[in-house]
Short mmCIF file of N, CA and C in Angstrom, two decimals:
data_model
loop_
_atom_site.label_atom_id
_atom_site.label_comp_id
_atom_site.label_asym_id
_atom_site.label_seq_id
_atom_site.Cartn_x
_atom_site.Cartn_y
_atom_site.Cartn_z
N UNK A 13 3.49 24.98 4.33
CA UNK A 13 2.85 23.80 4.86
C UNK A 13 2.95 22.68 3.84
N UNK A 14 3.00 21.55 4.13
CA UNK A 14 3.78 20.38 3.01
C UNK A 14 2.31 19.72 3.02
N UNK A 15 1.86 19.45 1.86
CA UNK A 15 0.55 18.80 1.56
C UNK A 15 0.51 17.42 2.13
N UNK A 16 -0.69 17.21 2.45
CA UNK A 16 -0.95 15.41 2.77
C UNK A 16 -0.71 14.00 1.81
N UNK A 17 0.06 13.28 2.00
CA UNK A 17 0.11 12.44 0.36
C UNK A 17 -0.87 11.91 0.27
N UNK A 18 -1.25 12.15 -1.04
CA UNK A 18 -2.45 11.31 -1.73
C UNK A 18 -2.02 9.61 -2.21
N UNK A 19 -3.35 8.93 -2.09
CA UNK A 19 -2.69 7.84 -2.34
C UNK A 19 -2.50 6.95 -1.64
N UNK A 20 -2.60 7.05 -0.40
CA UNK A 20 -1.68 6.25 1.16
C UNK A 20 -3.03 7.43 2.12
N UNK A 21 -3.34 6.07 2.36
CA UNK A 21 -5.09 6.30 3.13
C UNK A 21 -4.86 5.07 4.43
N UNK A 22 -5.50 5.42 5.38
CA UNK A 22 -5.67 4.61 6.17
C UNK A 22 -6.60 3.54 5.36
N UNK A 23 -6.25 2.14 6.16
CA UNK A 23 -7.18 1.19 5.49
C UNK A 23 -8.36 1.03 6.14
N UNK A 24 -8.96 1.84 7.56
CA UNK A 24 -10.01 1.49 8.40
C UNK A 24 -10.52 -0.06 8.45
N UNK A 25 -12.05 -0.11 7.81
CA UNK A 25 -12.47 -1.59 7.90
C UNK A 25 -11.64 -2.81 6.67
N UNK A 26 -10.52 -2.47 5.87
CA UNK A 26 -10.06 -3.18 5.25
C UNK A 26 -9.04 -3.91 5.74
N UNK A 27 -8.55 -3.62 7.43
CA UNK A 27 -7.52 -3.93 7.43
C UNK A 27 -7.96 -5.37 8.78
N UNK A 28 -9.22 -4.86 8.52
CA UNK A 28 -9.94 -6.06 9.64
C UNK A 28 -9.27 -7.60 9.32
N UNK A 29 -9.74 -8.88 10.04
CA UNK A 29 -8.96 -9.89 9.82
C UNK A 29 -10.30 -10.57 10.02
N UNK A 30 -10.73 -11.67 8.93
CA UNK A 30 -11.58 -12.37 9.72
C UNK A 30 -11.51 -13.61 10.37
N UNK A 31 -12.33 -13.86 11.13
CA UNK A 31 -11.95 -14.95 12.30
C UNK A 31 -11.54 -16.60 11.67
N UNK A 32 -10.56 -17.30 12.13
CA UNK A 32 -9.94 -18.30 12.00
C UNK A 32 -10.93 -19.23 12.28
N UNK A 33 -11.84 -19.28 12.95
CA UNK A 33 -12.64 -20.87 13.13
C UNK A 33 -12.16 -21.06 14.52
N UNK A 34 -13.07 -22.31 15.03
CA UNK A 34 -12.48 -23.12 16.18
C UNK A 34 -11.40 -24.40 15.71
N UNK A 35 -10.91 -25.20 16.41
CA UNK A 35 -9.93 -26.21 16.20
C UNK A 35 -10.37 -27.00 17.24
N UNK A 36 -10.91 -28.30 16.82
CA UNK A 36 -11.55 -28.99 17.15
C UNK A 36 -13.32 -29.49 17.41
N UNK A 37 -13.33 -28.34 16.30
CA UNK A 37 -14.94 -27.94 16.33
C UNK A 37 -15.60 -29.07 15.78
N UNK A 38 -16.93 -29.35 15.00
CA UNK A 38 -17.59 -30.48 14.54
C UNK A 38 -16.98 -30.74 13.48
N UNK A 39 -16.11 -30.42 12.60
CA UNK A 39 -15.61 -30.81 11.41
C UNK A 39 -14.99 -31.32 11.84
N UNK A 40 -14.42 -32.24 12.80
CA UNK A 40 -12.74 -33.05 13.07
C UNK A 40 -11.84 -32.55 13.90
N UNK A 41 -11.09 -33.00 14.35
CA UNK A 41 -9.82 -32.50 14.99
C UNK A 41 -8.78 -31.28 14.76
N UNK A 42 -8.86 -31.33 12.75
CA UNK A 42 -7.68 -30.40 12.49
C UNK A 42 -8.58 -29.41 11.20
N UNK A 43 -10.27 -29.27 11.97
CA UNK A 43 -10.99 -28.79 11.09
C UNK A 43 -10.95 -26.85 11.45
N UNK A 44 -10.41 -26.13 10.49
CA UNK A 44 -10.91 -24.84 10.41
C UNK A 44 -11.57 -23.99 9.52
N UNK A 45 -12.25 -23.60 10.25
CA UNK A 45 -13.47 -22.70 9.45
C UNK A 45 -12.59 -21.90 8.09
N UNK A 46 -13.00 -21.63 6.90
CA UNK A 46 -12.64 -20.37 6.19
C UNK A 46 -13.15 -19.36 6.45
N UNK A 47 -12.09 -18.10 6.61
CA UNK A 47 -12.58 -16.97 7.34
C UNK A 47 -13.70 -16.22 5.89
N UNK A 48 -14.53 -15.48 6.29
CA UNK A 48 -15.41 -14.63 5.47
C UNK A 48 -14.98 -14.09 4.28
N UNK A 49 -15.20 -14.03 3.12
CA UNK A 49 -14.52 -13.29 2.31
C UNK A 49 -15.38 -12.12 2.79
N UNK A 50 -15.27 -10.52 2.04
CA UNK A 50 -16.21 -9.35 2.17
C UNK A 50 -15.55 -8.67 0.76
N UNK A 51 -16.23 -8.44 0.13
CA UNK A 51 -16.20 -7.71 -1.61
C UNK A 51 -15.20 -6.78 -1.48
N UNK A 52 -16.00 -5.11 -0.37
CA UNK A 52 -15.19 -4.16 -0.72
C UNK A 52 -13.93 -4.15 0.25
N UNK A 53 -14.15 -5.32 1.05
CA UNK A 53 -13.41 -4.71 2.57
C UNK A 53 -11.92 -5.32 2.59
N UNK A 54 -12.25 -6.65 1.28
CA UNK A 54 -10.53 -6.97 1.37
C UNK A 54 -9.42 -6.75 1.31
N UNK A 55 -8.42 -7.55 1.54
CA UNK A 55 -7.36 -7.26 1.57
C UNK A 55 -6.53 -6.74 0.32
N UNK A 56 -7.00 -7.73 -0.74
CA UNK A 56 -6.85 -7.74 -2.39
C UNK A 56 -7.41 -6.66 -3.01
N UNK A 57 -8.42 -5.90 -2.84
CA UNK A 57 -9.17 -4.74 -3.28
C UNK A 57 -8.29 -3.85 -2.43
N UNK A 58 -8.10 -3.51 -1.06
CA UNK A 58 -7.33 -2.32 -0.52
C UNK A 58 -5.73 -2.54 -1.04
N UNK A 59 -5.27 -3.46 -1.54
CA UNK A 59 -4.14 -3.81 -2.32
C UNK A 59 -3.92 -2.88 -3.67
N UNK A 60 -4.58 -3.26 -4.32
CA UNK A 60 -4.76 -2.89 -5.41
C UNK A 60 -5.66 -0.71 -5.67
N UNK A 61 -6.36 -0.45 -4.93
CA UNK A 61 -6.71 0.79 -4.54
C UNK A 61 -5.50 1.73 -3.97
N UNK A 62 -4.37 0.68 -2.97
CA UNK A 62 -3.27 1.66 -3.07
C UNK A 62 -2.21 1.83 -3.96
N UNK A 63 -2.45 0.47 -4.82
CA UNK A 63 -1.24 0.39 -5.59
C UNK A 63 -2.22 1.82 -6.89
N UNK A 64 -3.16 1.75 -7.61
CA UNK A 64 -3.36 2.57 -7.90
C UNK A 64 -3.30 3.69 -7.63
N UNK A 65 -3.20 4.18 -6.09
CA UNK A 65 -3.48 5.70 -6.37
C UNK A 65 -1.74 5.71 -5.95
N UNK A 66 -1.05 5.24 -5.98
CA UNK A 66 0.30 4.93 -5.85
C UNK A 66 1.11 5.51 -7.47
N UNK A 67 0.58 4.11 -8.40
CA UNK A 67 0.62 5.04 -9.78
C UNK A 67 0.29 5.99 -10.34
N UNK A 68 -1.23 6.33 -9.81
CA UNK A 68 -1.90 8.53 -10.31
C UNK A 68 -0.65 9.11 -9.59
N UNK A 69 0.08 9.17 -8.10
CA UNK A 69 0.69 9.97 -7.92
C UNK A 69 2.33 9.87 -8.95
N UNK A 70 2.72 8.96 -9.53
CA UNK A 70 3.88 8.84 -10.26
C UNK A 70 3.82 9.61 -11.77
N UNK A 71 2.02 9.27 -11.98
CA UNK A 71 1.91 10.01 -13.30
C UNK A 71 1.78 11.16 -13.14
N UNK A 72 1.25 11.67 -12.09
CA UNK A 72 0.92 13.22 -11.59
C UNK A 72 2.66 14.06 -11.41
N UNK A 73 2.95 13.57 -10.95
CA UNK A 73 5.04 14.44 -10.73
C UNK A 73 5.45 13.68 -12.23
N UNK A 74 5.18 12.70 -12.97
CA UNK A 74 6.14 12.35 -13.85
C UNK A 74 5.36 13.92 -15.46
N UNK A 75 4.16 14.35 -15.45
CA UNK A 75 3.50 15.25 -15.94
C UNK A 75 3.77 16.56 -15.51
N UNK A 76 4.01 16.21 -14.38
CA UNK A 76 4.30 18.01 -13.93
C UNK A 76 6.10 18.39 -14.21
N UNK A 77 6.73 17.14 -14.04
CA UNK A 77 8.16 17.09 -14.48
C UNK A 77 8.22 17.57 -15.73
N UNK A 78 7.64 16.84 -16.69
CA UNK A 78 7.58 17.07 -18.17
C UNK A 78 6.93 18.89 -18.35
N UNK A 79 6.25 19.31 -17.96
CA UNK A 79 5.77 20.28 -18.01
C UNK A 79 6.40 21.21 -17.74
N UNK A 80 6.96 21.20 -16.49
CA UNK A 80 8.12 22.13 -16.13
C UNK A 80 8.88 22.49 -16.74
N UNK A 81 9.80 20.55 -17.66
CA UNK A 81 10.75 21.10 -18.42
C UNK A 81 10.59 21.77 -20.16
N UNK A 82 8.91 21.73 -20.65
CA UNK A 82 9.14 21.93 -21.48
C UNK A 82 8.08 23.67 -21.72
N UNK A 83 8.42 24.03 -20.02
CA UNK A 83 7.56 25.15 -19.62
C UNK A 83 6.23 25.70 -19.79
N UNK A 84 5.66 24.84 -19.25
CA UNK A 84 4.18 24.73 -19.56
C UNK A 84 2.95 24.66 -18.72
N UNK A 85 4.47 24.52 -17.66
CA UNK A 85 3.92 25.05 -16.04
C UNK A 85 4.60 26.37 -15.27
N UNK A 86 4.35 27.19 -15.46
CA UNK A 86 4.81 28.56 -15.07
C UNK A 86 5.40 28.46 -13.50
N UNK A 87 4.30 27.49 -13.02
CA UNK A 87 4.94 27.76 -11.58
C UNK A 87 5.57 26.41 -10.58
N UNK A 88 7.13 26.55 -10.83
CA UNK A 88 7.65 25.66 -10.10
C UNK A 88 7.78 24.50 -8.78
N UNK A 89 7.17 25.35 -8.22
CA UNK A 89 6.50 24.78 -7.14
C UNK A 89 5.66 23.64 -6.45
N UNK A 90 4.85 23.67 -8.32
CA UNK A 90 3.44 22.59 -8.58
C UNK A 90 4.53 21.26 -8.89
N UNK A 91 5.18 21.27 -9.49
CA UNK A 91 6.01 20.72 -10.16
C UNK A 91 6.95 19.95 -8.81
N UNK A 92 7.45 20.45 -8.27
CA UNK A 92 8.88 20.07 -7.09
C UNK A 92 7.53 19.52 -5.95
N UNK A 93 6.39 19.75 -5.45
CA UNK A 93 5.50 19.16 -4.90
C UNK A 93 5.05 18.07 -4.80
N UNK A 94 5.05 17.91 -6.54
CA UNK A 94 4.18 16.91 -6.96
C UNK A 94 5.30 15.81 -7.16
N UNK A 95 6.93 16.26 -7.47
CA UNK A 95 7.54 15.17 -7.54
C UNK A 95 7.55 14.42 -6.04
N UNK A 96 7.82 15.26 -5.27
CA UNK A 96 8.23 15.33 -4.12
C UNK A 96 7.04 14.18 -3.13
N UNK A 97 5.81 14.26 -3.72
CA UNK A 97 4.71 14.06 -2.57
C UNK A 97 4.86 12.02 -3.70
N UNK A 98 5.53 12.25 -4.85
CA UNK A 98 5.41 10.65 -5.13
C UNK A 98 6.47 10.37 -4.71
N UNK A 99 7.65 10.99 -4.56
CA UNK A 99 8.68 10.36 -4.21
C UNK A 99 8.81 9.96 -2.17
N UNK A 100 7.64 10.55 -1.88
CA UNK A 100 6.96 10.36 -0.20
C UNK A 100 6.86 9.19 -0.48
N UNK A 101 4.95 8.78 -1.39
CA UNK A 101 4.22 7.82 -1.81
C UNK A 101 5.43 6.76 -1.89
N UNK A 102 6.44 6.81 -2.90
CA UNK A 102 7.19 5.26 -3.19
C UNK A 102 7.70 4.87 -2.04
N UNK A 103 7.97 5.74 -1.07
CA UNK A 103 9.32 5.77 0.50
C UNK A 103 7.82 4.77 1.09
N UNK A 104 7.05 5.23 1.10
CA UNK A 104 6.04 4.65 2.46
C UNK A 104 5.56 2.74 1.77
N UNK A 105 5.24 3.36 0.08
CA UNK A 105 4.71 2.09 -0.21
C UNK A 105 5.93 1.12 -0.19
N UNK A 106 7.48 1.65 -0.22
CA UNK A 106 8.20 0.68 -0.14
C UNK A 106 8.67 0.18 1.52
N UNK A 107 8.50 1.13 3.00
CA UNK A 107 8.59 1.01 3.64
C UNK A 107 7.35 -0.39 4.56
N UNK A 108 6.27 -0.29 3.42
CA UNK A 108 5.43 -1.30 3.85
C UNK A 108 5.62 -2.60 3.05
N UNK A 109 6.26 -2.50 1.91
CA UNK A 109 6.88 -3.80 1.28
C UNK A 109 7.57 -4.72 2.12
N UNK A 110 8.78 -3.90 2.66
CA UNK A 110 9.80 -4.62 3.29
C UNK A 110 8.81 -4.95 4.77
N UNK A 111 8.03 -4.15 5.54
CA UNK A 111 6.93 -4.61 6.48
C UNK A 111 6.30 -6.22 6.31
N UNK A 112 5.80 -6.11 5.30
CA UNK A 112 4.94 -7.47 5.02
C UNK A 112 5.74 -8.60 4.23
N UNK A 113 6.96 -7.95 3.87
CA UNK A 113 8.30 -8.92 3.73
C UNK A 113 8.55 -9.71 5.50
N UNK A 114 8.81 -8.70 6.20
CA UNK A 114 9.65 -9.29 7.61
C UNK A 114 7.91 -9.87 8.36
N UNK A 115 7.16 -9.65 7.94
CA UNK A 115 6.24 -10.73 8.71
C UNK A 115 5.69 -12.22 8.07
N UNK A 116 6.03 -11.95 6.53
CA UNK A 116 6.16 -13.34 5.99
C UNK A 116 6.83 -14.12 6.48
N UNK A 117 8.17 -13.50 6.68
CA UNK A 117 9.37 -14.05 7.34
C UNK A 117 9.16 -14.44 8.40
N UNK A 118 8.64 -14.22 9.56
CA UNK A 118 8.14 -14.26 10.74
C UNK A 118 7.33 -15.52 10.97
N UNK A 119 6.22 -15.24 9.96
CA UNK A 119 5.39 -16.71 9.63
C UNK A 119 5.50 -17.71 9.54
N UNK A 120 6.45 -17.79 8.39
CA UNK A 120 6.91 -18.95 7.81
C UNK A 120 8.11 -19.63 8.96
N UNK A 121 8.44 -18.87 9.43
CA UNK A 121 9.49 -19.31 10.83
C UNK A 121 9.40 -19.93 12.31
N UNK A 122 8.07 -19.78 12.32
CA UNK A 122 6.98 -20.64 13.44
C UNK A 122 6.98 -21.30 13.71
N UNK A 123 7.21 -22.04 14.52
CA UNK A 123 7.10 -23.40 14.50
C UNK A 123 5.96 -24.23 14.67
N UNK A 124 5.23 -25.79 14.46
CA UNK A 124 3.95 -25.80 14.45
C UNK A 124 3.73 -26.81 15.22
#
């Protein structure tokens, strides 16, 4: 059975968006609200929480690598797992790079 990657969590309430304002509301014509900041729930904090546990999993296979080769881990397995479950981790965190690459792209291409 192939373990769950650590590291790469659903974002639940972090991935919320908060609301844009009205347009045309009492501030003016081309007035919009700033959406809410929220401490734990942002975007910048769930940023940074995956990029961390992103790096524990690189140090975790780059330790068990070293260990292996200088036999200090008896059992191979821990080792080819642990490379294996960061070399998952980099595929997904880079599969969401290029994600929020092609919707920048998207954005910025809008017309207004």
């Amino acid at each position: 059975m192939i373990p769950a990657i650590s590291g790469v969590s659903a974002l639940g309430s972090a991935a919320s968006v908060g609301s844009v304002g009205s347009i045309g509301g009492s501030g003016g014509a081309n007035s919009v609200s700033e959406p809410a900041k929220t401490g734990a729930g942002s975007f910048g904090s769930a940023l940074t929480s995956a990029i961390n546990g992103l790096d524990q999993t690189q140090n975790t296979a780059s330790a068990a690598s070293q260990g292996l080769a200088t036999g200090t881990i008896s059992d191979p397995t821990t080792a080819v797992t642990a490379v294996e479950n960061a070399s998952l981790t980099m595929d997904v965190a880079s599969q969401i790079q290029n994600k929020l690459i092609s919707a920048e792209t998207t954005l910025f291409q809008l017309q207004v």
